[in-house]
CSV table of C-alpha atoms in Angstrom, one decimal:
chain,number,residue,atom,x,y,z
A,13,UNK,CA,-22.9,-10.1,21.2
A,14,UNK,CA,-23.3,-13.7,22.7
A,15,UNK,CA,-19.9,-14.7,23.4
A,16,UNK,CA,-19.1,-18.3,23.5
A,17,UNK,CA,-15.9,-20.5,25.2
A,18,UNK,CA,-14.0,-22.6,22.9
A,19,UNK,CA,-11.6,-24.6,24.8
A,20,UNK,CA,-9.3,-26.4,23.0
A,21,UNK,CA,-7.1,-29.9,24.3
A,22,UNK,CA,-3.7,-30.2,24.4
A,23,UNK,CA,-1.6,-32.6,22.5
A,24,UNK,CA,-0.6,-36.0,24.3
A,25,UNK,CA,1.2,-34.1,26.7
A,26,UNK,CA,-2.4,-33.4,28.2
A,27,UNK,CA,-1.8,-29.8,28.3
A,28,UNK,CA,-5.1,-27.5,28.2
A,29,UNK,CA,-5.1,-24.4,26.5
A,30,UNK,CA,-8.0,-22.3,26.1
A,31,UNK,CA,-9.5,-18.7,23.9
A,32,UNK,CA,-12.0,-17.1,22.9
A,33,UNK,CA,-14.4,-16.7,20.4
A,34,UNK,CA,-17.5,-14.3,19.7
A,35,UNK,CA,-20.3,-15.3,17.0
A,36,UNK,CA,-19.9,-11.6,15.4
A,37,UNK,CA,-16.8,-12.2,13.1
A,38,UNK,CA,-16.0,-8.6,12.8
A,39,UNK,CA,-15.5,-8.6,16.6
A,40,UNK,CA,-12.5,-10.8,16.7
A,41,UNK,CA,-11.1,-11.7,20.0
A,42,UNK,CA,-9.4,-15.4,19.3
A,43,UNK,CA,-6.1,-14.4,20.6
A,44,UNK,CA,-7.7,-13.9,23.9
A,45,UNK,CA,-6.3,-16.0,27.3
A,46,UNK,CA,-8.6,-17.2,29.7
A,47,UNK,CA,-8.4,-14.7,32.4
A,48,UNK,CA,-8.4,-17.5,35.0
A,49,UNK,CA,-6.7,-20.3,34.1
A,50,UNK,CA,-6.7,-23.4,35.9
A,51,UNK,CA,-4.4,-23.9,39.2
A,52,UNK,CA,-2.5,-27.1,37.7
A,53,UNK,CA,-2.1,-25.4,34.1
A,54,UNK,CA,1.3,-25.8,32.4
A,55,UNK,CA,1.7,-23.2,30.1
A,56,UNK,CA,4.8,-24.9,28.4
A,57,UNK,CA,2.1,-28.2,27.2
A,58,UNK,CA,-0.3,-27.4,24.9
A,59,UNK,CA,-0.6,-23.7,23.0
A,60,UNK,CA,-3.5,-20.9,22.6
A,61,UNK,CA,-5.4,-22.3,19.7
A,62,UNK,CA,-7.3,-19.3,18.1
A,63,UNK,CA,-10.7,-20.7,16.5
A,64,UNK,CA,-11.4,-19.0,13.4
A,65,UNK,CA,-15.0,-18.3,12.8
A,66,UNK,CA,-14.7,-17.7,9.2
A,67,UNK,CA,-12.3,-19.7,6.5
A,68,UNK,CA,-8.8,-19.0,5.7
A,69,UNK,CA,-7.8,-16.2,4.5
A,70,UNK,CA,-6.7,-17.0,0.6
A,71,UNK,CA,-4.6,-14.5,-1.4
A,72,UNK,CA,-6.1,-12.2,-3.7
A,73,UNK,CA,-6.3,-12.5,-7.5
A,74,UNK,CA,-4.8,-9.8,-9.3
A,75,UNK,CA,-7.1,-7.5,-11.2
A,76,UNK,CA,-9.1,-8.7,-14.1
A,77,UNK,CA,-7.8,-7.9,-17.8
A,78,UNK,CA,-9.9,-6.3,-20.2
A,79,UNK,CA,-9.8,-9.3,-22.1
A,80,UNK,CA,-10.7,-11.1,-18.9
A,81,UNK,CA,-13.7,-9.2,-17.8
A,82,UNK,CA,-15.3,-9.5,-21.4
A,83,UNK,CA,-15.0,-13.0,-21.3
A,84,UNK,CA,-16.4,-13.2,-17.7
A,85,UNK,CA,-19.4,-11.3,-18.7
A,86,UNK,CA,-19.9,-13.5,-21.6
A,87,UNK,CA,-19.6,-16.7,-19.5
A,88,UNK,CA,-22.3,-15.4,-17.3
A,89,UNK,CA,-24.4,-14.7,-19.6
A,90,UNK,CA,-23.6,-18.4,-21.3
A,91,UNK,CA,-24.4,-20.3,-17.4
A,92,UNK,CA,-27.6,-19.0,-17.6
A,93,UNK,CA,-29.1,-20.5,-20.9
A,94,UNK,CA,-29.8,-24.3,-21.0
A,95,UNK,CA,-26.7,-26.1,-22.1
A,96,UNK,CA,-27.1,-26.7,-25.6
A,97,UNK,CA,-27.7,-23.4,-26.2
A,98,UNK,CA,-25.0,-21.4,-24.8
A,99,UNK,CA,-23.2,-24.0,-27.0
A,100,UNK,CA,-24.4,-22.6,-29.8
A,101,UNK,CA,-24.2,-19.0,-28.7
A,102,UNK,CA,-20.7,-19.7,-27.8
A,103,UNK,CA,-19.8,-21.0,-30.9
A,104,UNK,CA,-21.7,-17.9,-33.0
A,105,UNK,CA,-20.1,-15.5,-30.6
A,106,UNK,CA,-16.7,-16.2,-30.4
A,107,UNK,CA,-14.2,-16.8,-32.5
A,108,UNK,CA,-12.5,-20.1,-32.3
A,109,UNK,CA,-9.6,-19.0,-31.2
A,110,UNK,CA,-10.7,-17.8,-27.9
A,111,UNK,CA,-12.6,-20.8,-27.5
A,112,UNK,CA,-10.6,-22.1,-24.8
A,113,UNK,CA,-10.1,-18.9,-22.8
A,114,UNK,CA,-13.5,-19.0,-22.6
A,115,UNK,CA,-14.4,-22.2,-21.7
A,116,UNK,CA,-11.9,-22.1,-19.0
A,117,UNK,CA,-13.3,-18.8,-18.3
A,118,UNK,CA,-16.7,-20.9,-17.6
A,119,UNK,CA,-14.7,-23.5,-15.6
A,120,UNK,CA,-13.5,-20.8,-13.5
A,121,UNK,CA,-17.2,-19.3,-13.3
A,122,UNK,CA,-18.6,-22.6,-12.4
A,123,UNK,CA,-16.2,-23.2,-9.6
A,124,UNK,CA,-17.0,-20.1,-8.4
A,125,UNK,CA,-21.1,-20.7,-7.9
A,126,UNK,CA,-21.1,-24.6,-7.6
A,127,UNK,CA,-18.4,-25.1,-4.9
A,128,UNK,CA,-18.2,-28.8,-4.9
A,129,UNK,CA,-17.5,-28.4,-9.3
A,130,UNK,CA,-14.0,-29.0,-8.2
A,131,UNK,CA,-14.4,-32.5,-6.9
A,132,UNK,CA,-16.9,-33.7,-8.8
A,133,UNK,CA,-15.1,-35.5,-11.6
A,134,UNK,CA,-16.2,-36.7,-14.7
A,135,UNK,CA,-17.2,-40.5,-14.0
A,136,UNK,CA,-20.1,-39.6,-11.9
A,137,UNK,CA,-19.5,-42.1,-8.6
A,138,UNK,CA,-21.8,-41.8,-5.9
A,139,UNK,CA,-21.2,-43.7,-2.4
A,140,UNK,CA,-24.0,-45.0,-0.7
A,141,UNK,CA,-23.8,-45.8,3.2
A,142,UNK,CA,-26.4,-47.4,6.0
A,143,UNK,CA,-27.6,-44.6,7.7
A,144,UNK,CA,-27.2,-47.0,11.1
A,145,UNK,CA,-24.3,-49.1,10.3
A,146,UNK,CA,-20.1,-48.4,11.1
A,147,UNK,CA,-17.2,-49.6,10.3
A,148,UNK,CA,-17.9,-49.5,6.6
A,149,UNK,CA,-20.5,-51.7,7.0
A,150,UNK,CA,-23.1,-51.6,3.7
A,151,UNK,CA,-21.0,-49.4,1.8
A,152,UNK,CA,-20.5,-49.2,-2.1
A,153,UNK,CA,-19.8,-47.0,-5.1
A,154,UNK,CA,-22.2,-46.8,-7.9
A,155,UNK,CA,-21.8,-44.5,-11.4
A,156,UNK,CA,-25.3,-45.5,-12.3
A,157,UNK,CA,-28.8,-44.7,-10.6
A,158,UNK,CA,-30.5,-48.3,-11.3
A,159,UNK,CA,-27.4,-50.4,-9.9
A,160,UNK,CA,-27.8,-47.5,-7.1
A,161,UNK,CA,-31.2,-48.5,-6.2
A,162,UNK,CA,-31.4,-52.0,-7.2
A,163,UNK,CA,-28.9,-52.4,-4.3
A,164,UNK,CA,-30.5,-50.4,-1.8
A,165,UNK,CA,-33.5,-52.6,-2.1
A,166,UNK,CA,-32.1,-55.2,-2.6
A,167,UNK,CA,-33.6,-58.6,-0.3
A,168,UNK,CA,-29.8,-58.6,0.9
A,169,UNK,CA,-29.6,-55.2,2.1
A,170,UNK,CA,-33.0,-55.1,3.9
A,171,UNK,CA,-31.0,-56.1,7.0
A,172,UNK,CA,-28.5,-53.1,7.2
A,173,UNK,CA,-30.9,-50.2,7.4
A,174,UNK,CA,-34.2,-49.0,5.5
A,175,UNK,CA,-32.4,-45.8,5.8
A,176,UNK,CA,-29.3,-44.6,3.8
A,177,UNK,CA,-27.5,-42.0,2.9
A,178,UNK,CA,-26.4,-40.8,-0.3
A,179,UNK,CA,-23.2,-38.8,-1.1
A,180,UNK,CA,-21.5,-37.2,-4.3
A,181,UNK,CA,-17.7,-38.8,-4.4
A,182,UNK,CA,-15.0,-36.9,-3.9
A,183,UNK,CA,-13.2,-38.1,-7.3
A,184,UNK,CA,-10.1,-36.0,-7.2
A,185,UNK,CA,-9.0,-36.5,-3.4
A,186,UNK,CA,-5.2,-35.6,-2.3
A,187,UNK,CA,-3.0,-38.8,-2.9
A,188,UNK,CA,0.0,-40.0,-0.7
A,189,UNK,CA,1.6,-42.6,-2.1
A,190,UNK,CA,-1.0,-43.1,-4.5
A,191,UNK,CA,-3.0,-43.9,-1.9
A,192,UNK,CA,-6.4,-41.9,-0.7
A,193,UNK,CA,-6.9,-41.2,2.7
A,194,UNK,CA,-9.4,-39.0,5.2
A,195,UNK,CA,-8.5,-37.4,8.9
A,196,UNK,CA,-10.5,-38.7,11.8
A,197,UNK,CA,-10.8,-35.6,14.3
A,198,UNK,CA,-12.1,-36.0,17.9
A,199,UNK,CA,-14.2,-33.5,19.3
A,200,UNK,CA,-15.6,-33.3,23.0
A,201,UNK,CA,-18.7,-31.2,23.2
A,202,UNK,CA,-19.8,-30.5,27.1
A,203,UNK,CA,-22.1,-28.2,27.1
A,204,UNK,CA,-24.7,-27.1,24.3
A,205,UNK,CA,-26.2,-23.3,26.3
A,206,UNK,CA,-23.3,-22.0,25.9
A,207,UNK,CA,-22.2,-24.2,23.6
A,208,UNK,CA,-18.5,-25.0,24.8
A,209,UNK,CA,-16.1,-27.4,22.2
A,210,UNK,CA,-12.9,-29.4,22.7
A,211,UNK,CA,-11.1,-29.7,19.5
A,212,UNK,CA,-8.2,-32.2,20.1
A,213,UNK,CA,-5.2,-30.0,18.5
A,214,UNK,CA,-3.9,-33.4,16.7
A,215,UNK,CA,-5.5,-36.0,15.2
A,216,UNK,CA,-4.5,-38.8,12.4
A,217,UNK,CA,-4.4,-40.0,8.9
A,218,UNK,CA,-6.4,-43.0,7.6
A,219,UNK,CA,-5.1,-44.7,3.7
A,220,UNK,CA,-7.0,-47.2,1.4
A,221,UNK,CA,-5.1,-50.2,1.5
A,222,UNK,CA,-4.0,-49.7,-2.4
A,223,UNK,CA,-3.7,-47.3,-5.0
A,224,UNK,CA,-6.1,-45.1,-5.9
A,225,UNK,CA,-7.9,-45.4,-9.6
A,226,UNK,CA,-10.7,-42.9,-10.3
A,227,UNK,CA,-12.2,-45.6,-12.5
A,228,UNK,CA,-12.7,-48.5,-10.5
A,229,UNK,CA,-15.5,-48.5,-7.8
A,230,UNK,CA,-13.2,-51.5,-5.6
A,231,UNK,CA,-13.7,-50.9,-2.4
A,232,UNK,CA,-10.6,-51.2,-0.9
A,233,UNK,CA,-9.1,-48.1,-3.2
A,234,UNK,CA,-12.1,-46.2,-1.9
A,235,UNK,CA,-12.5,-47.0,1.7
A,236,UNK,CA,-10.0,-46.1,4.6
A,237,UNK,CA,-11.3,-47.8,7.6
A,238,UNK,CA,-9.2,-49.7,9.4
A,239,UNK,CA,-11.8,-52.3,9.8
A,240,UNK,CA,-11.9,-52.5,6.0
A,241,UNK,CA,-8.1,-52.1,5.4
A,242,UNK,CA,-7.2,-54.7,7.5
A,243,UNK,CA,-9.0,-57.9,5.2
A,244,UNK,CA,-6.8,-56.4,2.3
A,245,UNK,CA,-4.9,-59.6,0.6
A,246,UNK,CA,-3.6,-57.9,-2.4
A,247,UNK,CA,0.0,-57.3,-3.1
A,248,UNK,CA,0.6,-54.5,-0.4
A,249,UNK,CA,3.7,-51.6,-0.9
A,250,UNK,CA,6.5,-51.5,0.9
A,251,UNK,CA,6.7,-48.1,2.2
A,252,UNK,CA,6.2,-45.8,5.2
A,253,UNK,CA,2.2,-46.4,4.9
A,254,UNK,CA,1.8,-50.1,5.0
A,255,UNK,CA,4.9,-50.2,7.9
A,256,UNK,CA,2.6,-47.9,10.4
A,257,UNK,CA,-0.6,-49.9,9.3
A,258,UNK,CA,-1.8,-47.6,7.3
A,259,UNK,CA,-1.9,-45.1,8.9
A,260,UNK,CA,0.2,-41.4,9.9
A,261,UNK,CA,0.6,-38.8,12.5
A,262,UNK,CA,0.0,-35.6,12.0
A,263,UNK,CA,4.0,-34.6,12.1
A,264,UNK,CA,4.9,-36.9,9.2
A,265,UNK,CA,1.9,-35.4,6.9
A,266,UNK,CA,3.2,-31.7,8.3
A,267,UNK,CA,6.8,-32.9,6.5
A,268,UNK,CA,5.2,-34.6,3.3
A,269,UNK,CA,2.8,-31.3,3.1
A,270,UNK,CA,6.1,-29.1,2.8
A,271,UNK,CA,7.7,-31.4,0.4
A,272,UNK,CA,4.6,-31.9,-1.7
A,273,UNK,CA,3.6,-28.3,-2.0
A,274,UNK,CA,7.0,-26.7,-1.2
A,275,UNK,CA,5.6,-24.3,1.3
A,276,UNK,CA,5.5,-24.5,4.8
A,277,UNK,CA,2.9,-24.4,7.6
A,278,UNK,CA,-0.1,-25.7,5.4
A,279,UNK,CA,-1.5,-28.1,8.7
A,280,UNK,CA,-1.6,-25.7,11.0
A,281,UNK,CA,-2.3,-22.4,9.0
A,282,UNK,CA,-5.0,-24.1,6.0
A,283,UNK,CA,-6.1,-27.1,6.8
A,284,UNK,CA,-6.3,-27.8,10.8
A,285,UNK,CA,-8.1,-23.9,10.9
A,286,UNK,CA,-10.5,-25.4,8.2
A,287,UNK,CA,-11.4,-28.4,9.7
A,288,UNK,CA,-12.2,-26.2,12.9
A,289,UNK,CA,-14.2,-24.0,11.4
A,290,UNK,CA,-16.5,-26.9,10.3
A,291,UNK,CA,-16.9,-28.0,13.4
A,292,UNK,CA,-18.5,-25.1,14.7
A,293,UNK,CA,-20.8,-24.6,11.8
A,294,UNK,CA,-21.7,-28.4,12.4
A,295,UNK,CA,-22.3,-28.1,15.5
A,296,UNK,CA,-24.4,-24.8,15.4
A,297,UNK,CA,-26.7,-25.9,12.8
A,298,UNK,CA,-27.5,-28.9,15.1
A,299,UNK,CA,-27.5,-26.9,18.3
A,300,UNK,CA,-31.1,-26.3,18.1
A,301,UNK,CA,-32.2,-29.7,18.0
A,302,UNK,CA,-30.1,-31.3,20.7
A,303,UNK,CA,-31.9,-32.2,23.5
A,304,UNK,CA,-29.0,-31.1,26.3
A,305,UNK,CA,-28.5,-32.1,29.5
A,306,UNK,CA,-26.1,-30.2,32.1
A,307,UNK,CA,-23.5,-32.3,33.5
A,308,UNK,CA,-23.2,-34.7,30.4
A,309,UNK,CA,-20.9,-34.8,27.2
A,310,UNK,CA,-20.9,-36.4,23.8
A,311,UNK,CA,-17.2,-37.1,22.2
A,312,UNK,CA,-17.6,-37.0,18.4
A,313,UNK,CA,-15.3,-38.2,15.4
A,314,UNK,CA,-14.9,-36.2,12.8
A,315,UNK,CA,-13.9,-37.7,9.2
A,316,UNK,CA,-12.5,-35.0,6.7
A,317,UNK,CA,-11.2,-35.3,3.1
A,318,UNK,CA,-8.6,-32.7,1.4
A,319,UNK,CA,-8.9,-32.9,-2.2
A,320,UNK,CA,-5.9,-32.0,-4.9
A,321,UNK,CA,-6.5,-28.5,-4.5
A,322,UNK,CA,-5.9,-29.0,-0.4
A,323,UNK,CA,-9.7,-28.2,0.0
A,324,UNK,CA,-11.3,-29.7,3.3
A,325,UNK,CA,-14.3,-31.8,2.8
A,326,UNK,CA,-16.7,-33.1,5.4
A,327,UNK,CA,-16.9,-36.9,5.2
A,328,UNK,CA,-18.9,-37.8,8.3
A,329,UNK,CA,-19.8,-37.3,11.8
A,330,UNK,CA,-20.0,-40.2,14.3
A,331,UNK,CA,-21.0,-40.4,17.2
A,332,UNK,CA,-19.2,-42.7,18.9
A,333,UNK,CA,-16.0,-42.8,17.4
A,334,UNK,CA,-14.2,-46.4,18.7
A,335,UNK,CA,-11.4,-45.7,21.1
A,336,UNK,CA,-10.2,-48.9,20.5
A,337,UNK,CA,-6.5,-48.8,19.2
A,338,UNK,CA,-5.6,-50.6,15.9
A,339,UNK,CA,-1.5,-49.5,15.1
A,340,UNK,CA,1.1,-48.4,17.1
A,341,UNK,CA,-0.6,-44.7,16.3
A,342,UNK,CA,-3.8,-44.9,17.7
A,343,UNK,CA,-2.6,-46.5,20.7
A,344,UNK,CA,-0.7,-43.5,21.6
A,345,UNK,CA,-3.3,-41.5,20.9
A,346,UNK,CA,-6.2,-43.0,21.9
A,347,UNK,CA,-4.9,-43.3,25.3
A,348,UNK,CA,-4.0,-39.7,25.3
A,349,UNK,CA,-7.4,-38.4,24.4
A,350,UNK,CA,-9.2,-40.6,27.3
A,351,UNK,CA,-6.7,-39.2,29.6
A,352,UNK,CA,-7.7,-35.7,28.8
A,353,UNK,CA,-11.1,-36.1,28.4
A,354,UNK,CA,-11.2,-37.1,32.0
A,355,UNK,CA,-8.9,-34.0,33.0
A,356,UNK,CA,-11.6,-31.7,31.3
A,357,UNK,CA,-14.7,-33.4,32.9
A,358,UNK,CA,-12.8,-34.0,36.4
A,359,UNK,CA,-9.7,-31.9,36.7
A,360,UNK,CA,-10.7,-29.1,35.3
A,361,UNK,CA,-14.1,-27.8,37.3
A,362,UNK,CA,-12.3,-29.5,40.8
A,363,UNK,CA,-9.5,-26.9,39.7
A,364,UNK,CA,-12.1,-23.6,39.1
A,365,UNK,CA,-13.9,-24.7,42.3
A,366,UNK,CA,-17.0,-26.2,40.4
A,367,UNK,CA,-16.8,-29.9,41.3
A,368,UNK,CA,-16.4,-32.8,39.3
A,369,UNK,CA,-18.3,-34.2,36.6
A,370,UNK,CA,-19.2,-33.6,32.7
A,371,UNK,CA,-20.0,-30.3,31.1
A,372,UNK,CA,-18.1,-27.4,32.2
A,373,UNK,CA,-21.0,-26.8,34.3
């Protein structure tokens, strides 16, 4: 089995940590130390983050009911027939007192085979974006294909980009404060054969400037880029969330999480091992058509929604994710991940006797 070295950062301390991971997921070996760490390695900054290769375990449902396993045959045979029909073969073959069972039985089926039935909603927004543009450049919501495309070819728009892409909304995101907001993950590739990853083990949260409503396509209840936020002059809340400029660390969501959801440990046991795990399919499927050159190293952003079921969603990957600080929390941080970034590309091969430069060489 091709193994591959997943190294991970440290937290602003700039402590480096490091495990394993192989390809084959029956052959796990995440727990793994690096059996030669670096000569300036700390082991008190930083911990062994284990990179899961597959997604989160979940609990197991109990066993189906007789009752349960009739109706799940039924719906099966019902999401096969065009929709007006297994309408009418629902209604001739069930009594109406079951109706519901069954069509939550056919919710439940749906979900199961269509994984993005959860989010989709019932308003049918779409967000359109420049496929060249940042900083929420260009963007909008539409519920309607001809406002969709009258826009994108629009005389006005020309400018942006005669590319765009297209995206099913995420209607039913994970509120705080009423608010929506994504994640913006940095991750440091250096080296595509073998492919070798830096996933910074924190990262931040990014809020609309005001309440979220499902039904209105405003932008700034949609949008959580700073450079968005910021021209906000609607009445703004006075809470924790407008006070850090809208934005959080990753310690007050861990706090909120366990209030919210009365549970602990959903960051670093749920949602941060999900959020790796797309990273490496991400960067897998693109592996093959990166043109890679030893010695050199791309830093990525990573943008990630949860929705109201604490599912992680993909937003977008950019490529070169501004290190320019905005609040009081990306200036700590952004300083922090420069810092380490050089310690990788620098520190780290002068310390295994490699020499300096990018890409783990």
């Amino acid at each position: 089995n091709r193994r591959e070295l997943i190294a991970f950062l440290g937290g602003p301390s700039g402590g480096l940590s490091m495990s394993h991971a192989s390809n084959n997921s029956s052959s796990n070996n995440s727990s793994s130390n690096d059996s030669n760490p670096p000569a300036n390695h700390d082991p008190n900054k930083g911990s062994i983050l284990p990179l899961p290769l597959s997604p989160p375990d979940l609990p197991q449902p109990p066993p189906l009911t007789v009752a349960q396993k009739r109706r799940s045959q039924i719906a099966a045979a019902l999401l096969a027939l065009p929709p007006y029909s297994a309408i009418q073969a629902l209604t001739s073959s069930t009594p109406p007192f079951e109706w519901c069972a069954m069509i939550s039985t056919i919710v439940h089926a749906l979900n199961l085979c269509r994984v993005q039935t959860c989010l989709n909603g019932t308003r049918n927004v779409w967000i359109v974006k420049p496929g060249g543009k940042s900083r929420g450049r260009g963007i909008a919501l539409f519920n309607h294909l001809t406002t969709l495309l009258s826009y994108i070819h629009s005389a006005d728009q020309q400018h942006l980009e005669s590319r765009w892409v297209a995206q099913k909304y995420v209607e039913r995101p994970l509120v705080i404060r009423q608010r929506k907001f994504d994640l913006r993950q940095w991750v440091l590739v250096t080296d595509w054969d073998p492919m070798m990853v830096y996933f910074y083990d924190t990262c931040y949260l990014r809020f609309a400037a005001t309440k979220y409503d499902a039904s209105s396509l405003e932008l700034f209840q949609h949008l959580t880029n700073n450079s968005i936020s910021k021209y906000y002059e609607g009445e703004k809340a006075d809470d924790d969330v407008t006070a850090n400029g809208d934005m959080w660390d990753i310690p007050t969501f861990e706090i909120w999480l366990e209030q919210r959801f009365q549970r602990a440990a959903i960051w670093p046991s749920l949602l941060q091992p999900a959020m790796k795990h797309v990273v490496v399919s991400t960067l897998e499927t693109a592996r093959s058509h990166i043109q890679h050159r030893k010695n050199s190293c791309q830093l990525f952003g990573y943008d990630f929604l949860v929705d109201d079921e604490l599912r992680v969603w993909l937003l977008e990957i950019n490529s070169s994710p501004t290190m320019e600080p905005s609040t009081s929390i990306t200036s700590d941080l952004c300083s922090s991940v420069q810092d380490d970034i050089l310690k990788v590309l620098v520190d780290l091969p002068l310390a295994r006797g490699g020499g300096g430069g990018g890409g783990g060489g």
